Short mmCIF file of C-alpha atoms in Angstrom, two decimals:
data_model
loop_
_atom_site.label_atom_id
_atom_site.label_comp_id
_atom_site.label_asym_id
_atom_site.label_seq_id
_atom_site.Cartn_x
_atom_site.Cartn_y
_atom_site.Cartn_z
CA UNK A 1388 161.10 87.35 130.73
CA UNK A 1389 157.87 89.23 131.35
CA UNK A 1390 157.23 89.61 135.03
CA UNK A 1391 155.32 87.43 136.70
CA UNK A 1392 152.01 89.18 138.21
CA UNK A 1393 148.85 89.30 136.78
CA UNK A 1394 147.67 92.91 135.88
CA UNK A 1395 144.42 93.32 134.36
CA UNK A 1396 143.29 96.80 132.39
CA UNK A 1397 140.12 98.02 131.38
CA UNK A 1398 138.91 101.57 129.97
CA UNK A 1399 136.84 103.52 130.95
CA UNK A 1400 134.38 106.43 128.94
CA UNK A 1401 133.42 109.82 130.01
CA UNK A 1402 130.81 111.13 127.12
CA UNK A 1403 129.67 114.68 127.35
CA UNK A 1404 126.62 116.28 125.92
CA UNK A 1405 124.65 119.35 126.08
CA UNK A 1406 120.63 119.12 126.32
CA UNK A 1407 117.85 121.08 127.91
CA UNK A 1408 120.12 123.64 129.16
CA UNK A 1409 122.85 121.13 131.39
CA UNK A 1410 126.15 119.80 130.46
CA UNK A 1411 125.59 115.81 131.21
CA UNK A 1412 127.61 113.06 131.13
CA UNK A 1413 126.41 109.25 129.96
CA UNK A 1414 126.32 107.24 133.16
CA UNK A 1415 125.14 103.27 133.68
CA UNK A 1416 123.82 101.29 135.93
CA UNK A 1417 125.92 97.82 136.15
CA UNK A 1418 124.40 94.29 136.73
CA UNK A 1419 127.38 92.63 137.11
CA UNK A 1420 127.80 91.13 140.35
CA UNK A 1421 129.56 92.05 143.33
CA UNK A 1422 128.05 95.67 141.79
CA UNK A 1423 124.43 95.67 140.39
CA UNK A 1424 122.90 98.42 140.57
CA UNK A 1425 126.31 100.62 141.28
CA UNK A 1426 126.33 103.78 139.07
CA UNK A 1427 129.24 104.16 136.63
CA UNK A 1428 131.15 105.40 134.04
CA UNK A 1429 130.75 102.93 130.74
CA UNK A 1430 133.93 100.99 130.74
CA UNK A 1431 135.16 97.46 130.94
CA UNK A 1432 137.72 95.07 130.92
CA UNK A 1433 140.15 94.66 127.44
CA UNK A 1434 140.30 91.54 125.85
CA UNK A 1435 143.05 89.59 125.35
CA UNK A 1436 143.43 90.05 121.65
CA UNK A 1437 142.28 93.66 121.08
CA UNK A 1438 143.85 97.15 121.07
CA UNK A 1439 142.58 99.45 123.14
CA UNK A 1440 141.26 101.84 121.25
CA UNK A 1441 139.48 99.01 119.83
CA UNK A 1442 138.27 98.06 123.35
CA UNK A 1443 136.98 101.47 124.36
CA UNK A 1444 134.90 101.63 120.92
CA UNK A 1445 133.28 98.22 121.50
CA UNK A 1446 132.59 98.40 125.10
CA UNK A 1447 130.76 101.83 124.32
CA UNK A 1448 128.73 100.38 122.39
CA UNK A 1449 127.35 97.40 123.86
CA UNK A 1450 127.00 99.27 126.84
CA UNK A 1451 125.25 102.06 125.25
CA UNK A 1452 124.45 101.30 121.88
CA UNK A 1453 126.63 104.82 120.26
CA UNK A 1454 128.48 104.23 117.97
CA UNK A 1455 130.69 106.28 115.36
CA UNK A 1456 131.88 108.50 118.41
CA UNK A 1457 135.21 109.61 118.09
CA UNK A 1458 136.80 108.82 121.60
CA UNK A 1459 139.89 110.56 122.72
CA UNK A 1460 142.43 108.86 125.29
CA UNK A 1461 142.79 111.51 127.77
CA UNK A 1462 144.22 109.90 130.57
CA UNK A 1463 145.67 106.74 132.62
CA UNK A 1464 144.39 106.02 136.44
CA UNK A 1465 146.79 103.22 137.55
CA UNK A 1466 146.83 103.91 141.57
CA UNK A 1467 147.53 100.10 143.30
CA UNK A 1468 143.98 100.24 145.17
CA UNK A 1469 141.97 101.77 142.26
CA UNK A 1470 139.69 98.64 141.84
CA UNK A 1471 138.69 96.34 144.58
CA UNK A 1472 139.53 93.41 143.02
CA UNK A 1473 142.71 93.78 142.29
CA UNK A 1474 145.77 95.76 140.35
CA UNK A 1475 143.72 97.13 137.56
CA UNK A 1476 144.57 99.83 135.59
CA UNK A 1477 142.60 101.74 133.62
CA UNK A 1478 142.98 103.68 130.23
CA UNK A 1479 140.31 106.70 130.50
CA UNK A 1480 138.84 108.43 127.08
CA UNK A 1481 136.33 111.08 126.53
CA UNK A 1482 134.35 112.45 123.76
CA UNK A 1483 131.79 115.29 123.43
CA UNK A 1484 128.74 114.68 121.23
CA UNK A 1485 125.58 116.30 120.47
CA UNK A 1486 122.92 115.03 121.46
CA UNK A 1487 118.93 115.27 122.39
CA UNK A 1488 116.45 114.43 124.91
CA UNK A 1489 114.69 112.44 122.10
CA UNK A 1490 117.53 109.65 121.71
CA UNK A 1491 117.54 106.36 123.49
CA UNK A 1492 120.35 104.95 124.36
CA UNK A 1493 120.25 100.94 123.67
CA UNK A 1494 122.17 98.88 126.11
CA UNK A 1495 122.52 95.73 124.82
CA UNK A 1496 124.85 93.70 127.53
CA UNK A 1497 123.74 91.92 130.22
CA UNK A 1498 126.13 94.04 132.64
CA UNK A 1499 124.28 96.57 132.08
CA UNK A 1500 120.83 97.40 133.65
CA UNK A 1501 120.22 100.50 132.19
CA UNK A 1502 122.44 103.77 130.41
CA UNK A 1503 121.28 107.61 130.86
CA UNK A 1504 122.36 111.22 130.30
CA UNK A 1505 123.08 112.41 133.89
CA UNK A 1506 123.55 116.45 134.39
CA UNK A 1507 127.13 117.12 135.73
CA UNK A 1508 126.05 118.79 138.80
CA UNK A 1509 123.64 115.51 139.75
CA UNK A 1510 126.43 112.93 139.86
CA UNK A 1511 125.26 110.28 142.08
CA UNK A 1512 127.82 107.91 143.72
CA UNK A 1513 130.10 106.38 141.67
CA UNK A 1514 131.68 103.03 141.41
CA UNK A 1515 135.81 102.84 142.17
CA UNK A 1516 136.88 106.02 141.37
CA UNK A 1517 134.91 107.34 138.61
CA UNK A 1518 134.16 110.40 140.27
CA UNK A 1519 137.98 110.92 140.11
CA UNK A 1520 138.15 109.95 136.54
CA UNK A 1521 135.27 111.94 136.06
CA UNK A 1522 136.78 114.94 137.41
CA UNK A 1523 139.92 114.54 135.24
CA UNK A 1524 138.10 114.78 132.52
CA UNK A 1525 135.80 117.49 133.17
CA UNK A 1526 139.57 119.76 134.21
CA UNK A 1527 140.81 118.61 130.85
CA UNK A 1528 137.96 120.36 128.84
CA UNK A 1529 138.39 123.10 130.89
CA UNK A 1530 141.90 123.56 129.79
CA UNK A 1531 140.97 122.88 126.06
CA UNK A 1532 137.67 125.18 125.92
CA UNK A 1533 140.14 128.12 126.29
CA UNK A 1534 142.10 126.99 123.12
CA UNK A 1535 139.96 124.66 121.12
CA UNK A 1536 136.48 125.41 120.10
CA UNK A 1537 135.12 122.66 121.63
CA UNK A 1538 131.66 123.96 122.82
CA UNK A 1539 130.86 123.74 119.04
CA UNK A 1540 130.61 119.80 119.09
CA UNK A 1541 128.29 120.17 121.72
CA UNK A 1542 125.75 122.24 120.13
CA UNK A 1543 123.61 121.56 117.05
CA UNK A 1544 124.65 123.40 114.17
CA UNK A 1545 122.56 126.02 114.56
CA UNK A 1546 122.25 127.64 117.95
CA UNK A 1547 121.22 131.28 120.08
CA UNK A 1548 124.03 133.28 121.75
CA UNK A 1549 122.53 131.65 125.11
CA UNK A 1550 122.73 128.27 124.38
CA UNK A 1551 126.31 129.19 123.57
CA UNK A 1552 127.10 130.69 126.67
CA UNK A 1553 125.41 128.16 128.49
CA UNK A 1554 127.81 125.16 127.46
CA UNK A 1555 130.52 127.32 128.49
CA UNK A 1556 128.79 128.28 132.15
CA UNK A 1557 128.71 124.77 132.29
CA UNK A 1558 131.63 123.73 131.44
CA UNK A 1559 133.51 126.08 133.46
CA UNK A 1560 130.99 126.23 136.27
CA UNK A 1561 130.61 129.99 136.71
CA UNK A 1562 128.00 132.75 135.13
CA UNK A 1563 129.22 134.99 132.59
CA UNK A 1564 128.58 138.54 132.14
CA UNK A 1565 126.04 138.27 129.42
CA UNK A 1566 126.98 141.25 127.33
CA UNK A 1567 130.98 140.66 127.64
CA UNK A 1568 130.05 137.33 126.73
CA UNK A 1569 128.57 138.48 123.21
CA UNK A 1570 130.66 141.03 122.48
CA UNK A 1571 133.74 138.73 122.55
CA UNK A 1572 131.83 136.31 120.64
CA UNK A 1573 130.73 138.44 118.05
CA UNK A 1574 133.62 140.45 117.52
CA UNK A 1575 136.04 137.90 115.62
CA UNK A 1576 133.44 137.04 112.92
CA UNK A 1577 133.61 133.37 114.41
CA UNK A 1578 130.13 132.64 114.42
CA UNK A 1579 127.40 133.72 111.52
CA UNK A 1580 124.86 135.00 111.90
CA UNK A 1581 121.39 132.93 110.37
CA UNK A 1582 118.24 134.60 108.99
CA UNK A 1583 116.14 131.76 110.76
CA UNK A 1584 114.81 132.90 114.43
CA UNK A 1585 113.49 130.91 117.12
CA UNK A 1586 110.21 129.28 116.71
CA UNK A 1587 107.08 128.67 119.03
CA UNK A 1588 109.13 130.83 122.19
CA UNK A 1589 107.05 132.74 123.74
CA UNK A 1590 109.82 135.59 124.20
CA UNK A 1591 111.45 137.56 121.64
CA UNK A 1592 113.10 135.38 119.39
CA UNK A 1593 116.33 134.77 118.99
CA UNK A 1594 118.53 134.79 116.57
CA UNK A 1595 120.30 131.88 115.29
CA UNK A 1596 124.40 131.13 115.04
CA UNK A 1597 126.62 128.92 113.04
CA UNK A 1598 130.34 128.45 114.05
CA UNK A 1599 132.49 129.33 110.72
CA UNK A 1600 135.13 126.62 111.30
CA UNK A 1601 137.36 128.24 108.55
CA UNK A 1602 137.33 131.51 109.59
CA UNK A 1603 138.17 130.37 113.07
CA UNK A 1604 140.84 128.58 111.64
CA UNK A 1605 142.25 131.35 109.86
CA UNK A 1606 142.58 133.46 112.63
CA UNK A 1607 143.17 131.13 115.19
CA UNK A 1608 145.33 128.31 114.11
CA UNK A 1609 148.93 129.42 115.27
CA UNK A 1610 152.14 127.92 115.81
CA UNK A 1611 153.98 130.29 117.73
CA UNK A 1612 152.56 130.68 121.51
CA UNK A 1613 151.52 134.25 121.57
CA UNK A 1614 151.71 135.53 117.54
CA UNK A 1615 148.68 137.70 116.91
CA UNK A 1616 148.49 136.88 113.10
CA UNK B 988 136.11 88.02 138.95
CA UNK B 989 139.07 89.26 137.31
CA UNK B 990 139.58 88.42 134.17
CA UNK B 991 142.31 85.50 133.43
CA UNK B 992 144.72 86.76 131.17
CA UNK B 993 148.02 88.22 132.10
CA UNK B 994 148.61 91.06 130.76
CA UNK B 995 151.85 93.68 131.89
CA UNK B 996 152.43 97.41 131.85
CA UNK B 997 155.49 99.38 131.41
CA UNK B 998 155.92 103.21 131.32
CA UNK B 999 157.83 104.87 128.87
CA UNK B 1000 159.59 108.81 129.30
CA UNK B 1001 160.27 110.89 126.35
CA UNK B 1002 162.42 113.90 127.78
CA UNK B 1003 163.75 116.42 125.83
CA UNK B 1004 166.02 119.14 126.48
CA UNK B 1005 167.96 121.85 124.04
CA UNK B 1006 171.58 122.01 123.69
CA UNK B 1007 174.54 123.22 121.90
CA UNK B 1008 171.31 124.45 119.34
CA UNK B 1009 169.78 121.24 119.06
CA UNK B 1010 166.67 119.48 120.39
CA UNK B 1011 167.64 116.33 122.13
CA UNK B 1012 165.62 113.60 123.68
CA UNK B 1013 167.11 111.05 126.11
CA UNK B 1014 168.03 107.72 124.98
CA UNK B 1015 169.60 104.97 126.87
CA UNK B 1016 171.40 101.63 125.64
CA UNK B 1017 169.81 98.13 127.48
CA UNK B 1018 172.09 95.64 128.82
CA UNK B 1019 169.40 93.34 129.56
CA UNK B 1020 169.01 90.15 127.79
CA UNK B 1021 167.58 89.45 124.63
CA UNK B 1022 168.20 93.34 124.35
CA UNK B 1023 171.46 93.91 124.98
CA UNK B 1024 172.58 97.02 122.95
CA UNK B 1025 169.58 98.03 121.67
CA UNK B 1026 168.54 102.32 121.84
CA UNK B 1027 165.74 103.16 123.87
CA UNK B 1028 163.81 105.52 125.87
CA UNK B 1029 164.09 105.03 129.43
CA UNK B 1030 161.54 102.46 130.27
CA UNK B 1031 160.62 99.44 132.46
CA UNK B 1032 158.00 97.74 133.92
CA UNK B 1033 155.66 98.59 136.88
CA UNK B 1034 155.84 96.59 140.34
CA UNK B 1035 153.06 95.22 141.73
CA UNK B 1036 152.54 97.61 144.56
CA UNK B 1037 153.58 101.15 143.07
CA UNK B 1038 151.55 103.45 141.18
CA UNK B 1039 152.18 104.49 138.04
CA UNK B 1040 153.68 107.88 138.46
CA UNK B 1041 156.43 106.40 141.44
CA UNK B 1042 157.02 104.06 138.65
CA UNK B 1043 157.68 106.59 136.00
CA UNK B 1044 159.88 108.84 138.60
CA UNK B 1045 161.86 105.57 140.19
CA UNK B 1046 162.50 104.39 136.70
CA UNK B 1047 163.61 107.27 135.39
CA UNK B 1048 165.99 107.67 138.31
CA UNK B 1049 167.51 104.25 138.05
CA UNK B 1050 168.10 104.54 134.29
CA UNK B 1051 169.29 108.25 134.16
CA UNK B 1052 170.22 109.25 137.54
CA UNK B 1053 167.98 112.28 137.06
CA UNK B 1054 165.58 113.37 139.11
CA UNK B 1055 163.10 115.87 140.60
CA UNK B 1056 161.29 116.34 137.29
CA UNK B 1057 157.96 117.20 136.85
CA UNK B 1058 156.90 114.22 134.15
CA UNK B 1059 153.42 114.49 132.53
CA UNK B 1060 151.60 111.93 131.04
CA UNK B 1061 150.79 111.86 127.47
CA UNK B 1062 149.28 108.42 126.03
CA UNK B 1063 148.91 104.53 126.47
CA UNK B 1064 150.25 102.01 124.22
CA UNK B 1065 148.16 99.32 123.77
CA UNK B 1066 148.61 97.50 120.75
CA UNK B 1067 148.51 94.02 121.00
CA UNK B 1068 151.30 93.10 119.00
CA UNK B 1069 153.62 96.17 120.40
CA UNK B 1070 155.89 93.88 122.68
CA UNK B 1071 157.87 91.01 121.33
CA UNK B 1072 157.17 89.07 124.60
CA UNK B 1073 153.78 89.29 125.29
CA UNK B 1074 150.85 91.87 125.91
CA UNK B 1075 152.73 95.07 127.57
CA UNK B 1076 150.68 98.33 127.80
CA UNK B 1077 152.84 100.92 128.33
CA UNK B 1078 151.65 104.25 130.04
CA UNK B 1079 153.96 106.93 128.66
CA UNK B 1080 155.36 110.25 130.30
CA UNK B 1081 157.21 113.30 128.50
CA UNK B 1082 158.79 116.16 130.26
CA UNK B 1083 160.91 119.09 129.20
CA UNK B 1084 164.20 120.25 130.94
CA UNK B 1085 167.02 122.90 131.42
CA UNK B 1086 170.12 120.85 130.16
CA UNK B 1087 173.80 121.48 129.33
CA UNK B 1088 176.42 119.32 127.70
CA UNK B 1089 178.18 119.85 131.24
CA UNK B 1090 175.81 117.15 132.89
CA UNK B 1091 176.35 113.53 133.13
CA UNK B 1092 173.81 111.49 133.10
CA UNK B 1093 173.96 108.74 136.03
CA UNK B 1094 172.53 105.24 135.33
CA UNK B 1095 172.55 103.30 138.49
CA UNK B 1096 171.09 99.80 137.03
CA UNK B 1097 172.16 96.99 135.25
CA UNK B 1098 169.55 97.05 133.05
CA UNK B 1099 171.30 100.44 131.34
CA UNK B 1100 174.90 100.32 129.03
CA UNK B 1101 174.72 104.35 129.09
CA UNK B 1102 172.94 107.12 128.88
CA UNK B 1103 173.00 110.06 126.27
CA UNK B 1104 171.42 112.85 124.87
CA UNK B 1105 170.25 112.31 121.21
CA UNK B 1106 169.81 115.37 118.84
CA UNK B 1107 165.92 114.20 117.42
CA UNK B 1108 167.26 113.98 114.27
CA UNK B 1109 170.04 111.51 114.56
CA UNK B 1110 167.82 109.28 116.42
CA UNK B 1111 169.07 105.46 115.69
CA UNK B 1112 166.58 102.53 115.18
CA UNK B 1113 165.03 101.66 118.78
CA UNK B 1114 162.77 99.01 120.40
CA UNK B 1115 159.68 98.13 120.45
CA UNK B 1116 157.40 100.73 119.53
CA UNK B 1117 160.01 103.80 121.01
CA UNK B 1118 159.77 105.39 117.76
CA UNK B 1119 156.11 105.62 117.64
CA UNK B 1120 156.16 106.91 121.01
CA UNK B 1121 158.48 109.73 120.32
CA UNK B 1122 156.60 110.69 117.38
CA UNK B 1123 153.45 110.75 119.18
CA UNK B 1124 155.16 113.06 122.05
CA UNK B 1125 156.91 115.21 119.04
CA UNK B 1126 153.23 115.70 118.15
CA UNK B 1127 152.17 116.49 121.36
CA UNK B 1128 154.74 119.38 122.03
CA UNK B 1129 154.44 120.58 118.49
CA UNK B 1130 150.54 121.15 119.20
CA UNK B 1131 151.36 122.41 122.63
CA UNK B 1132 153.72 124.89 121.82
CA UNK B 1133 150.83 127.10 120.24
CA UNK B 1134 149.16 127.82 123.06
CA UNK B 1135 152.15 127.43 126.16
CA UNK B 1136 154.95 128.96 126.65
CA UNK B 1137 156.81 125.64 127.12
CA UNK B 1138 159.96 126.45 125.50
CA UNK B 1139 161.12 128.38 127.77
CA UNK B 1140 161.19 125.15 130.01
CA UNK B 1141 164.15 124.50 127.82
CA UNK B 1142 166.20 127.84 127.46
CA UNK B 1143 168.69 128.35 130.22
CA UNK B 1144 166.94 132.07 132.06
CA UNK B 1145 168.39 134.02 129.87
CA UNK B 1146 168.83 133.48 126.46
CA UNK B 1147 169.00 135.33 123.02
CA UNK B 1148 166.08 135.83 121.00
CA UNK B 1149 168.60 133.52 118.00
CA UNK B 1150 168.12 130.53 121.06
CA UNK B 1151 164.53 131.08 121.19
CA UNK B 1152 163.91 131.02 117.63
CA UNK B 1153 165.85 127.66 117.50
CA UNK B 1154 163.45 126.18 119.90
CA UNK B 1155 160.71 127.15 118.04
CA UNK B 1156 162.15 125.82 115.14
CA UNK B 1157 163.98 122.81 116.09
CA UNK B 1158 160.05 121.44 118.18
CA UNK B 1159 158.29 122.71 114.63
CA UNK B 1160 160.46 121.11 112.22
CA UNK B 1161 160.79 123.90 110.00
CA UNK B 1162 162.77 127.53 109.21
CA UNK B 1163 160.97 130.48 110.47
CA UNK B 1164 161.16 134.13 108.98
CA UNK B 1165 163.73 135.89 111.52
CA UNK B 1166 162.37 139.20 111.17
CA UNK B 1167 158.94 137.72 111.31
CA UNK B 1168 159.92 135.76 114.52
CA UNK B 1169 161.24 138.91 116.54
CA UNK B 1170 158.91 140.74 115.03
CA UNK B 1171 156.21 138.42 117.19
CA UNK B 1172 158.33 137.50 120.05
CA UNK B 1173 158.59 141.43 121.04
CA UNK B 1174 155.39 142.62 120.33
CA UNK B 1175 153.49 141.69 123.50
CA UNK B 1176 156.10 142.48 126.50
CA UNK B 1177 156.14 138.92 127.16
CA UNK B 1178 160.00 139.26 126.91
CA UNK B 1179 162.27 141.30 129.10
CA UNK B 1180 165.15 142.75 127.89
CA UNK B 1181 168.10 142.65 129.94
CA UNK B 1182 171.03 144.79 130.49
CA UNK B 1183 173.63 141.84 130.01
CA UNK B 1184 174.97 140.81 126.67
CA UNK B 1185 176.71 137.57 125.33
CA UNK B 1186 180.29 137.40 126.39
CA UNK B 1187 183.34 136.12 124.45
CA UNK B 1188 181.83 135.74 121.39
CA UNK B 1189 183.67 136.86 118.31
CA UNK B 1190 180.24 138.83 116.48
CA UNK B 1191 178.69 141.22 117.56
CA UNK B 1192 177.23 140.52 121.26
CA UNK B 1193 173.16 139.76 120.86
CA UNK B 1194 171.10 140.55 123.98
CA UNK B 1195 169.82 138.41 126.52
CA UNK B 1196 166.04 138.51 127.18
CA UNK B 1197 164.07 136.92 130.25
CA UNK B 1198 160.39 135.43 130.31
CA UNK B 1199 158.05 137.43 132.06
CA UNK B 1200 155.29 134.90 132.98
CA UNK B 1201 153.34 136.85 135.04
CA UNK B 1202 152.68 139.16 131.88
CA UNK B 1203 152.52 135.90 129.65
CA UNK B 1204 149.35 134.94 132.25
CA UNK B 1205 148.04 138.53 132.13
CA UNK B 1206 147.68 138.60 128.80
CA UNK B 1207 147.20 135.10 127.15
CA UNK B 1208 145.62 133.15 130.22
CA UNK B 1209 142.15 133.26 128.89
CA UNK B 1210 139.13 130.95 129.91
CA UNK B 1211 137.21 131.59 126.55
CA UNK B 1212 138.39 130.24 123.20
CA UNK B 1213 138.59 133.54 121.56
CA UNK B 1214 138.83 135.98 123.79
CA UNK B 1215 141.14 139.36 123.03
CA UNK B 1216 141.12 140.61 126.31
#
């Protein structure tokens, strides 16, 4: 026999992107009462009849109108006073995207008053414990920039040493020597280098990149912990 | 207003240890009805007033008798149809231990026939979804084990380098070179030779070897992806 209290889960989505210099992360504002006009993570209850995966997809996009993002589970917040209203527990996922000041993002649920790209280090208040979630997520890419290249899906294909060292200033919140920074870059063959420069920059341009994924793979793909193959 | 459905979550552990040259994972046999006799990891639901973590820990505890172990969780279950009784998400945990076929394992519930450790590949048919949870957390260590020392969470302090390459191979799944292997393994001063050798043994004695983590962190702890510093 199942026990008898009533639980209730939701998920919740932490989306990452990179634009005008500043990691941000996809933030709405609700208008669901008790909590219009609370700031939070997108996320929502699961339905009845759906998977959860399925849930997190769905939610995302009728609270922000993406779609086609691939969402990772990263974690599961289930503390007893999490949510206000009760024992809910909450499957957390992330993604990181690429994105650009010149996309809207299309809300299309009434719980929703409005969606936006906030910069990480202009997180206003959050609803339950978002912030927490938040955080969770933010130490998990941490971990994974120093084995995955993740700072890749965050940039357009094409992109200047800086903009490159940027995302990873951002992500792990500290400045970089700039010329360690490039020569450890540069020196695996990683990244190509472009004929294209910058264009209409005052400043000398710069040149542009382009992550070789196979490369990288070749000499980074290992199954022993410390083999230097 | 909470939603109206009932809905139930469980946790799930997956823990392995190594012994007599195997990789094992902990199974236990239910004696609760209408399961009586079937294999499966140690699991149960949540109360209504304890997180999930005490959950994982008191569960574990009940069903095993062990304890103190530092469990990590890997992914949520949430497929609809995953539970014969109803909708049960279950929040699973993995962790990786020191064993020895000189432990018992304690069940102190009457939910639990007995207790074992199960070498991975004689693992019988088991409820639910167990299977596809212990795949998943195969996965996980497989992808894990490139880039953290984790099994030496599973070697007794000393061990030979033959144990270590039956770790490696026994969480990969597959025969390594044993030249190669060595070759690797004693390359970076990650592993310190000790003056001891195996005793009572009727080959020649191999040599034990200790992990030096502190060197493991000086050399492989790296923030950036691809970093040979």
């Amino acid at each position: 026999m199942l026990p008898k209290f009533e639980s209730i889960f939701s998920i919740d989505c932490v989306i990452f992107g990179f634009d005008e210099g500043a990691l941000k992360v996809l933030l709405i504002q609700r208008n669901d009462p008790p909590f219009e006009n609370w700031w939070a993570l997108p996320g929502y209850f699961v339905e009845k009849n759906e998977g959860i995966q399925e849930a997190a997809e769905r939610i995302l996009f009728n609270f922000t109108g993406l779609t086609d993002i691939f969402l990772e589970q990263f974690y599961t917040f289930g503390d007893v006073d999490r949510h206000p209203q009760g024992r809910v527990i909450t499957v957390a996922y992330y993604a990181m995207i690429r994105i650009s000041s010149k996309d809207n993002l299309h809300p299309n649920t009434p719980f929703v008053k409005k969606a936006f790209w906030c910069p990480v280090n202009e997180i206003p208040a959050l609803a339950f414990d978002h912030s927490l979630i938040f955080e969770k997520s933010l130490q998990r890419i941490r971990r994974k920039i120093s084995y995955d290249p993740i700072a890749f899906e965050l940039l357009p294909e094409k992109f200047t040493l800086t903009q490159l060292q940027n995302v990873y200033e951002a992500i792990l919140n500290k400045k970089l020597d700039k010329r360690n920074f490039r020569k450890k870059m540069l020196s695996n063959g990683i990244l190509k280098e472009l004929d294209e420069k910058q264009h209409g920059v005052a400043f000398r341009a710069a040149t542009f990149y382009k992550f070789d994924r196979r490369t990288y793979n070749k000499l980074f793909k290992k199954e022993l912990t410390f083999s230097k193959e």
